[in-house]
């Protein structure tokens, strides 16, 4: 059974294998079964692939930005969420790199990219400029339009 414990204005939810007395069933949480691991969540480790090109380039405000390129084909620029990391694409990367030139990069101030000297440049507007600069640096306009 699930049991809620209230102490010092905090809620703690615990699971106890002993059934609760029928008179104490006040919480809907107590009627829930313990969670079972889904077979879909038991995925194997992603296939490891190495970038065929990686490096650092300077954006227009001289911030050093890290990038990696995998595979061949039409360019596909992968932009992760602001609280995520480039490695979060590791499960999709092997599959996408079979058909696309996958471009990964670290946002300014993230992981291997440096923090800008001017904190006013830590904005989404500057992140979009970085993407333009990266695509120009990699000469993606010569290849064609990139998927973002």
PDB file of N, CA and C in Angstrom, residues 38-118:
ATOM      1  N   UNK A  38       8.480  -1.033 -17.191  1.00  0.00           N
ATOM      2  CA  UNK A  38       7.980  -1.300 -18.529  1.00  0.00           C
ATOM      3  C   UNK A  38       9.078  -1.932 -19.368  1.00  0.00           C
ATOM      4  N   UNK A  39       8.756  -2.919 -20.208  1.00  0.00           N
ATOM      5  CA  UNK A  39       9.780  -3.484 -21.092  1.00  0.00           C
ATOM      6  C   UNK A  39      10.323  -2.445 -22.067  1.00  0.00           C
ATOM      7  N   UNK A  40       9.536  -1.395 -22.341  1.00  0.00           N
ATOM      8  CA  UNK A  40      10.007  -0.346 -23.241  1.00  0.00           C
ATOM      9  C   UNK A  40      11.128   0.467 -22.615  1.00  0.00           C
ATOM     10  N   UNK A  41      11.166   0.536 -21.283  1.00  0.00           N
ATOM     11  CA  UNK A  41      12.203   1.309 -20.603  1.00  0.00           C
ATOM     12  C   UNK A  41      13.515   0.550 -20.487  1.00  0.00           C
ATOM     13  N   UNK A  42      13.495  -0.744 -20.769  1.00  0.00           N
ATOM     14  CA  UNK A  42      14.703  -1.550 -20.674  1.00  0.00           C
ATOM     15  C   UNK A  42      15.466  -1.512 -21.994  1.00  0.00           C
ATOM     16  N   UNK A  43      15.822  -0.332 -22.430  1.00  0.00           N
ATOM     17  CA  UNK A  43      16.517  -0.212 -23.711  1.00  0.00           C
ATOM     18  C   UNK A  43      17.999  -0.481 -23.520  1.00  0.00           C
ATOM     19  N   UNK A  44      18.606  -1.013 -24.549  1.00  0.00           N
ATOM     20  CA  UNK A  44      20.036  -1.270 -24.482  1.00  0.00           C
ATOM     21  C   UNK A  44      20.798   0.031 -24.694  1.00  0.00           C
ATOM     22  N   UNK A  45      22.063   0.007 -24.371  1.00  0.00           N
ATOM     23  CA  UNK A  45      22.895   1.194 -24.526  1.00  0.00           C
ATOM     24  C   UNK A  45      22.940   1.609 -25.990  1.00  0.00           C
ATOM     25  N   UNK A  46      22.990   2.914 -26.238  1.00  0.00           N
ATOM     26  CA  UNK A  46      23.031   3.370 -27.629  1.00  0.00           C
ATOM     27  C   UNK A  46      24.343   2.965 -28.294  1.00  0.00           C
ATOM     28  N   UNK A  47      24.259   2.763 -29.603  1.00  0.00           N
ATOM     29  CA  UNK A  47      25.443   2.453 -30.403  1.00  0.00           C
ATOM     30  C   UNK A  47      26.384   3.651 -30.347  1.00  0.00           C
ATOM     31  N   UNK A  48      27.646   3.389 -30.074  1.00  0.00           N
ATOM     32  CA  UNK A  48      28.625   4.483 -29.993  1.00  0.00           C
ATOM     33  C   UNK A  48      29.181   4.763 -31.379  1.00  0.00           C
ATOM     34  N   UNK A  49      29.165   6.027 -31.771  1.00  0.00           N
ATOM     35  CA  UNK A  49      29.814   6.427 -33.010  1.00  0.00           C
ATOM     36  C   UNK A  49      30.678   7.645 -32.704  1.00  0.00           C
ATOM     37  N   UNK A  50      31.708   7.807 -33.477  1.00  0.00           N
ATOM     38  CA  UNK A  50      32.647   8.913 -33.296  1.00  0.00           C
ATOM     39  C   UNK A  50      32.389   9.982 -34.353  1.00  0.00           C
ATOM     40  N   UNK A  51      32.557  11.239 -33.986  1.00  0.00           N
ATOM     41  CA  UNK A  51      32.391  12.305 -34.988  1.00  0.00           C
ATOM     42  C   UNK A  51      33.514  12.249 -36.019  1.00  0.00           C
ATOM     43  N   UNK A  52      33.209  12.573 -37.270  1.00  0.00           N
ATOM     44  CA  UNK A  52      34.279  12.624 -38.259  1.00  0.00           C
ATOM     45  C   UNK A  52      34.895  14.023 -38.306  1.00  0.00           C
ATOM     46  N   UNK A  53      34.263  14.966 -37.607  1.00  0.00           N
ATOM     47  CA  UNK A  53      34.834  16.302 -37.504  1.00  0.00           C
ATOM     48  C   UNK A  53      34.348  16.891 -36.181  1.00  0.00           C
ATOM     49  N   UNK A  54      35.249  17.531 -35.443  1.00  0.00           N
ATOM     50  CA  UNK A  54      34.862  18.239 -34.233  1.00  0.00           C
ATOM     51  C   UNK A  54      35.869  19.348 -34.007  1.00  0.00           C
ATOM     52  N   UNK A  55      35.454  20.341 -33.266  1.00  0.00           N
ATOM     53  CA  UNK A  55      36.372  21.439 -33.029  1.00  0.00           C
ATOM     54  C   UNK A  55      35.708  22.596 -32.317  1.00  0.00           C
ATOM     55  N   UNK A  56      36.402  23.712 -32.345  1.00  0.00           N
ATOM     56  CA  UNK A  56      35.933  24.936 -31.711  1.00  0.00           C
ATOM     57  C   UNK A  56      36.046  26.048 -32.737  1.00  0.00           C
ATOM     58  N   UNK A  57      35.053  26.917 -32.800  1.00  0.00           N
ATOM     59  CA  UNK A  57      35.124  28.081 -33.675  1.00  0.00           C
ATOM     60  C   UNK A  57      34.747  29.303 -32.857  1.00  0.00           C
ATOM     61  N   UNK A  58      35.059  30.477 -33.385  1.00  0.00           N
ATOM     62  CA  UNK A  58      34.765  31.730 -32.694  1.00  0.00           C
ATOM     63  C   UNK A  58      33.500  32.342 -33.286  1.00  0.00           C
ATOM     64  N   UNK A  59      32.545  32.652 -32.419  1.00  0.00           N
ATOM     65  CA  UNK A  59      31.340  33.338 -32.884  1.00  0.00           C
ATOM     66  C   UNK A  59      31.653  34.815 -33.083  1.00  0.00           C
ATOM     67  N   UNK A  60      30.675  35.568 -33.519  1.00  0.00           N
ATOM     68  CA  UNK A  60      30.921  36.975 -33.866  1.00  0.00           C
ATOM     69  C   UNK A  60      31.351  37.836 -32.692  1.00  0.00           C
ATOM     70  N   UNK A  61      31.058  37.413 -31.437  1.00  0.00           N
ATOM     71  CA  UNK A  61      31.540  38.177 -30.287  1.00  0.00           C
ATOM     72  C   UNK A  61      32.784  37.526 -29.661  1.00  0.00           C
ATOM     73  N   UNK A  62      33.429  36.645 -30.408  1.00  0.00           N
ATOM     74  CA  UNK A  62      34.683  35.973 -30.029  1.00  0.00           C
ATOM     75  C   UNK A  62      34.500  34.916 -28.937  1.00  0.00           C
ATOM     76  N   UNK A  63      33.273  34.448 -28.707  1.00  0.00           N
ATOM     77  CA  UNK A  63      33.036  33.340 -27.784  1.00  0.00           C
ATOM     78  C   UNK A  63      33.388  32.045 -28.501  1.00  0.00           C
ATOM     79  N   UNK A  64      34.169  31.180 -27.846  1.00  0.00           N
ATOM     80  CA  UNK A  64      34.567  29.901 -28.432  1.00  0.00           C
ATOM     81  C   UNK A  64      33.442  28.890 -28.242  1.00  0.00           C
ATOM     82  N   UNK A  65      33.003  28.279 -29.360  1.00  0.00           N
ATOM     83  CA  UNK A  65      31.892  27.338 -29.329  1.00  0.00           C
ATOM     84  C   UNK A  65      32.327  25.986 -29.885  1.00  0.00           C
ATOM     85  N   UNK A  66      31.971  24.930 -29.176  1.00  0.00           N
ATOM     86  CA  UNK A  66      32.346  23.562 -29.540  1.00  0.00           C
ATOM     87  C   UNK A  66      31.273  22.942 -30.438  1.00  0.00           C
ATOM     88  N   UNK A  67      31.714  22.133 -31.416  1.00  0.00           N
ATOM     89  CA  UNK A  67      30.770  21.452 -32.314  1.00  0.00           C
ATOM     90  C   UNK A  67      31.304  20.073 -32.678  1.00  0.00           C
ATOM     91  N   UNK A  68      30.417  19.200 -33.142  1.00  0.00           N
ATOM     92  CA  UNK A  68      30.757  17.876 -33.660  1.00  0.00           C
ATOM     93  C   UNK A  68      29.890  17.611 -34.888  1.00  0.00           C
ATOM     94  N   UNK A  69      30.439  16.878 -35.862  1.00  0.00           N
ATOM     95  CA  UNK A  69      29.703  16.534 -37.082  1.00  0.00           C
ATOM     96  C   UNK A  69      29.805  15.024 -37.287  1.00  0.00           C
ATOM     97  N   UNK A  70      28.671  14.387 -37.553  1.00  0.00           N
ATOM     98  CA  UNK A  70      28.579  12.941 -37.767  1.00  0.00           C
ATOM     99  C   UNK A  70      27.860  12.679 -39.088  1.00  0.00           C
ATOM    100  N   UNK A  71      28.222  11.601 -39.752  1.00  0.00           N
ATOM    101  CA  UNK A  71      27.490  11.134 -40.920  1.00  0.00           C
ATOM    102  C   UNK A  71      27.653  12.007 -42.153  1.00  0.00           C
ATOM    103  N   UNK A  72      26.907  11.619 -43.193  1.00  0.00           N
ATOM    104  CA  UNK A  72      26.933  12.345 -44.459  1.00  0.00           C
ATOM    105  C   UNK A  72      25.509  12.483 -44.971  1.00  0.00           C
ATOM    106  N   UNK A  73      25.309  13.450 -45.836  1.00  0.00           N
ATOM    107  CA  UNK A  73      23.988  13.700 -46.401  1.00  0.00           C
ATOM    108  C   UNK A  73      23.586  15.139 -46.155  1.00  0.00           C
ATOM    109  N   UNK A  74      22.286  15.387 -46.224  1.00  0.00           N
ATOM    110  CA  UNK A  74      21.800  16.751 -45.976  1.00  0.00           C
ATOM    111  C   UNK A  74      22.087  17.124 -44.529  1.00  0.00           C
ATOM    112  N   UNK A  75      22.488  18.375 -44.291  1.00  0.00           N
ATOM    113  CA  UNK A  75      22.802  18.793 -42.922  1.00  0.00           C
ATOM    114  C   UNK A  75      21.564  18.787 -42.020  1.00  0.00           C
ATOM    115  N   UNK A  76      21.748  18.304 -40.801  1.00  0.00           N
ATOM    116  CA  UNK A  76      20.701  18.278 -39.785  1.00  0.00           C
ATOM    117  C   UNK A  76      21.312  18.829 -38.502  1.00  0.00           C
ATOM    118  N   UNK A  77      20.944  20.036 -38.127  1.00  0.00           N
ATOM    119  CA  UNK A  77      21.470  20.682 -36.928  1.00  0.00           C
ATOM    120  C   UNK A  77      20.561  20.337 -35.754  1.00  0.00           C
ATOM    121  N   UNK A  78      21.132  19.736 -34.727  1.00  0.00           N
ATOM    122  CA  UNK A  78      20.368  19.331 -33.549  1.00  0.00           C
ATOM    123  C   UNK A  78      20.578  20.355 -32.443  1.00  0.00           C
ATOM    124  N   UNK A  79      19.494  20.990 -31.997  1.00  0.00           N
ATOM    125  CA  UNK A  79      19.540  21.990 -30.928  1.00  0.00           C
ATOM    126  C   UNK A  79      18.850  21.401 -29.699  1.00  0.00           C
ATOM    127  N   UNK A  80      19.587  21.227 -28.626  1.00  0.00           N
ATOM    128  CA  UNK A  80      19.009  20.656 -27.415  1.00  0.00           C
ATOM    129  C   UNK A  80      18.321  21.736 -26.579  1.00  0.00           C
ATOM    130  N   UNK A  81      17.524  21.322 -25.604  1.00  0.00           N
ATOM    131  CA  UNK A  81      16.873  22.264 -24.689  1.00  0.00           C
ATOM    132  C   UNK A  81      17.911  22.963 -23.825  1.00  0.00           C
ATOM    133  N   UNK A  82      17.583  24.122 -23.333  1.00  0.00           N
ATOM    134  CA  UNK A  82      18.565  24.937 -22.618  1.00  0.00           C
ATOM    135  C   UNK A  82      19.088  24.301 -21.343  1.00  0.00           C
ATOM    136  N   UNK A  83      18.368  23.406 -20.721  1.00  0.00           N
ATOM    137  CA  UNK A  83      18.884  22.754 -19.518  1.00  0.00           C
ATOM    138  C   UNK A  83      19.367  21.338 -19.822  1.00  0.00           C
ATOM    139  N   UNK A  84      19.560  21.039 -21.075  1.00  0.00           N
ATOM    140  CA  UNK A  84      20.011  19.711 -21.493  1.00  0.00           C
ATOM    141  C   UNK A  84      21.475  19.772 -21.921  1.00  0.00           C
ATOM    142  N   UNK A  85      21.914  18.708 -22.583  1.00  0.00           N
ATOM    143  CA  UNK A  85      23.281  18.621 -23.080  1.00  0.00           C
ATOM    144  C   UNK A  85      23.276  17.990 -24.463  1.00  0.00           C
ATOM    145  N   UNK A  86      24.353  18.209 -25.171  1.00  0.00           N
ATOM    146  CA  UNK A  86      24.508  17.649 -26.511  1.00  0.00           C
ATOM    147  C   UNK A  86      24.391  16.123 -26.478  1.00  0.00           C
ATOM    148  N   UNK A  87      24.828  15.480 -25.400  1.00  0.00           N
ATOM    149  CA  UNK A  87      24.792  14.015 -25.292  1.00  0.00           C
ATOM    150  C   UNK A  87      23.376  13.453 -25.234  1.00  0.00           C
ATOM    151  N   UNK A  88      22.397  14.286 -24.998  1.00  0.00           N
ATOM    152  CA  UNK A  88      21.031  13.780 -24.932  1.00  0.00           C
ATOM    153  C   UNK A  88      20.540  13.270 -26.286  1.00  0.00           C
ATOM    154  N   UNK A  89      21.257  13.557 -27.351  1.00  0.00           N
ATOM    155  CA  UNK A  89      20.911  13.046 -28.680  1.00  0.00           C
ATOM    156  C   UNK A  89      21.538  11.683 -28.949  1.00  0.00           C
ATOM    157  N   UNK A  90      22.248  11.095 -27.969  1.00  0.00           N
ATOM    158  CA  UNK A  90      23.035   9.871 -28.211  1.00  0.00           C
ATOM    159  C   UNK A  90      22.200   8.699 -28.712  1.00  0.00           C
ATOM    160  N   UNK A  91      20.932   8.620 -28.329  1.00  0.00           N
ATOM    161  CA  UNK A  91      20.099   7.507 -28.789  1.00  0.00           C
ATOM    162  C   UNK A  91      19.661   7.689 -30.246  1.00  0.00           C
ATOM    163  N   UNK A  92      19.431   8.922 -30.662  1.00  0.00           N
ATOM    164  CA  UNK A  92      18.984   9.197 -32.023  1.00  0.00           C
ATOM    165  C   UNK A  92      20.151   9.303 -32.997  1.00  0.00           C
ATOM    166  N   UNK A  93      21.314   9.689 -32.498  1.00  0.00           N
ATOM    167  CA  UNK A  93      22.459  10.003 -33.352  1.00  0.00           C
ATOM    168  C   UNK A  93      22.875   8.876 -34.294  1.00  0.00           C
ATOM    169  N   UNK A  94      23.058   7.634 -33.838  1.00  0.00           N
ATOM    170  CA  UNK A  94      23.484   6.585 -34.780  1.00  0.00           C
ATOM    171  C   UNK A  94      22.518   6.386 -35.939  1.00  0.00           C
ATOM    172  N   UNK A  95      21.232   6.465 -35.664  1.00  0.00           N
ATOM    173  CA  UNK A  95      20.237   6.284 -36.721  1.00  0.00           C
ATOM    174  C   UNK A  95      20.243   7.464 -37.690  1.00  0.00           C
ATOM    175  N   UNK A  96      20.249   8.686 -37.145  1.00  0.00           N
ATOM    176  CA  UNK A  96      20.197   9.879 -38.007  1.00  0.00           C
ATOM    177  C   UNK A  96      21.465  10.032 -38.849  1.00  0.00           C
ATOM    178  N   UNK A  97      22.623   9.644 -38.294  1.00  0.00           N
ATOM    179  CA  UNK A  97      23.893   9.805 -39.005  1.00  0.00           C
ATOM    180  C   UNK A  97      24.004   8.874 -40.210  1.00  0.00           C
ATOM    181  N   UNK A  98      23.121   7.897 -40.327  1.00  0.00           N
ATOM    182  CA  UNK A  98      23.127   7.017 -41.500  1.00  0.00           C
ATOM    183  C   UNK A  98      22.630   7.740 -42.754  1.00  0.00           C
ATOM    184  N   UNK A  99      21.791   8.778 -42.553  1.00  0.00           N
ATOM    185  CA  UNK A  99      21.180   9.464 -43.691  1.00  0.00           C
ATOM    186  C   UNK A  99      21.445  10.964 -43.753  1.00  0.00           C
ATOM    187  N   UNK A 100      21.979  11.517 -42.673  1.00  0.00           N
ATOM    188  CA  UNK A 100      22.185  12.964 -42.597  1.00  0.00           C
ATOM    189  C   UNK A 100      23.587  13.293 -42.104  1.00  0.00           C
ATOM    190  N   UNK A 101      24.012  14.505 -42.390  1.00  0.00           N
ATOM    191  CA  UNK A 101      25.207  15.060 -41.767  1.00  0.00           C
ATOM    192  C   UNK A 101      24.706  15.755 -40.499  1.00  0.00           C
ATOM    193  N   UNK A 102      24.842  15.081 -39.367  1.00  0.00           N
ATOM    194  CA  UNK A 102      24.290  15.572 -38.106  1.00  0.00           C
ATOM    195  C   UNK A 102      25.307  16.500 -37.444  1.00  0.00           C
ATOM    196  N   UNK A 103      24.851  17.700 -37.119  1.00  0.00           N
ATOM    197  CA  UNK A 103      25.705  18.709 -36.492  1.00  0.00           C
ATOM    198  C   UNK A 103      25.206  18.937 -35.077  1.00  0.00           C
ATOM    199  N   UNK A 104      26.082  18.688 -34.101  1.00  0.00           N
ATOM    200  CA  UNK A 104      25.779  18.942 -32.696  1.00  0.00           C
ATOM    201  C   UNK A 104      26.701  20.051 -32.209  1.00  0.00           C
ATOM    202  N   UNK A 105      26.245  20.829 -31.254  1.00  0.00           N
ATOM    203  CA  UNK A 105      27.098  21.885 -30.707  1.00  0.00           C
ATOM    204  C   UNK A 105      26.687  22.165 -29.276  1.00  0.00           C
ATOM    205  N   UNK A 106      27.570  22.819 -28.539  1.00  0.00           N
ATOM    206  CA  UNK A 106      27.271  23.266 -27.179  1.00  0.00           C
ATOM    207  C   UNK A 106      26.937  24.746 -27.228  1.00  0.00           C
ATOM    208  N   UNK A 107      25.832  25.109 -26.578  1.00  0.00           N
ATOM    209  CA  UNK A 107      25.491  26.529 -26.482  1.00  0.00           C
ATOM    210  C   UNK A 107      26.576  27.272 -25.705  1.00  0.00           C
ATOM    211  N   UNK A 108      26.636  28.558 -25.876  1.00  0.00           N
ATOM    212  CA  UNK A 108      27.586  29.388 -25.141  1.00  0.00           C
ATOM    213  C   UNK A 108      27.391  29.190 -23.640  1.00  0.00           C
ATOM    214  N   UNK A 109      28.506  29.002 -22.947  1.00  0.00           N
ATOM    215  CA  UNK A 109      28.451  28.775 -21.507  1.00  0.00           C
ATOM    216  C   UNK A 109      28.107  27.356 -21.110  1.00  0.00           C
ATOM    217  N   UNK A 110      27.881  26.457 -22.069  1.00  0.00           N
ATOM    218  CA  UNK A 110      27.566  25.056 -21.793  1.00  0.00           C
ATOM    219  C   UNK A 110      28.777  24.190 -22.099  1.00  0.00           C
ATOM    220  N   UNK A 111      29.034  23.223 -21.276  1.00  0.00           N
ATOM    221  CA  UNK A 111      30.003  22.161 -21.463  1.00  0.00           C
ATOM    222  C   UNK A 111      31.334  22.637 -22.036  1.00  0.00           C
ATOM    223  N   UNK A 112      31.626  22.342 -23.324  1.00  0.00           N
ATOM    224  CA  UNK A 112      32.930  22.667 -23.906  1.00  0.00           C
ATOM    225  C   UNK A 112      32.988  24.043 -24.561  1.00  0.00           C
ATOM    226  N   UNK A 113      31.878  24.741 -24.611  1.00  0.00           N
ATOM    227  CA  UNK A 113      31.878  26.103 -25.147  1.00  0.00           C
ATOM    228  C   UNK A 113      32.169  27.082 -24.014  1.00  0.00           C
ATOM    229  N   UNK A 114      32.825  28.171 -24.364  1.00  0.00           N
ATOM    230  CA  UNK A 114      33.175  29.135 -23.317  1.00  0.00           C
ATOM    231  C   UNK A 114      32.001  30.063 -23.012  1.00  0.00           C
ATOM    232  N   UNK A 115      32.100  30.711 -21.894  1.00  0.00           N
ATOM    233  CA  UNK A 115      31.118  31.712 -21.489  1.00  0.00           C
ATOM    234  C   UNK A 115      31.511  33.027 -22.144  1.00  0.00           C
ATOM    235  N   UNK A 116      30.555  33.785 -22.670  1.00  0.00           N
ATOM    236  CA  UNK A 116      30.919  35.054 -23.308  1.00  0.00           C
ATOM    237  C   UNK A 116      31.489  36.037 -22.279  1.00  0.00           C
ATOM    238  N   UNK A 117      32.362  36.905 -22.734  1.00  0.00           N
ATOM    239  CA  UNK A 117      32.949  37.901 -21.830  1.00  0.00           C
ATOM    240  C   UNK A 117      31.894  38.907 -21.372  1.00  0.00           C
ATOM    241  N   UNK A 118      30.863  39.104 -22.157  1.00  0.00           N
ATOM    242  CA  UNK A 118      29.778  40.022 -21.811  1.00  0.00           C
ATOM    243  C   UNK A 118      28.546  39.186 -21.439  1.00  0.00           C
TER     244      UNK A 118
END
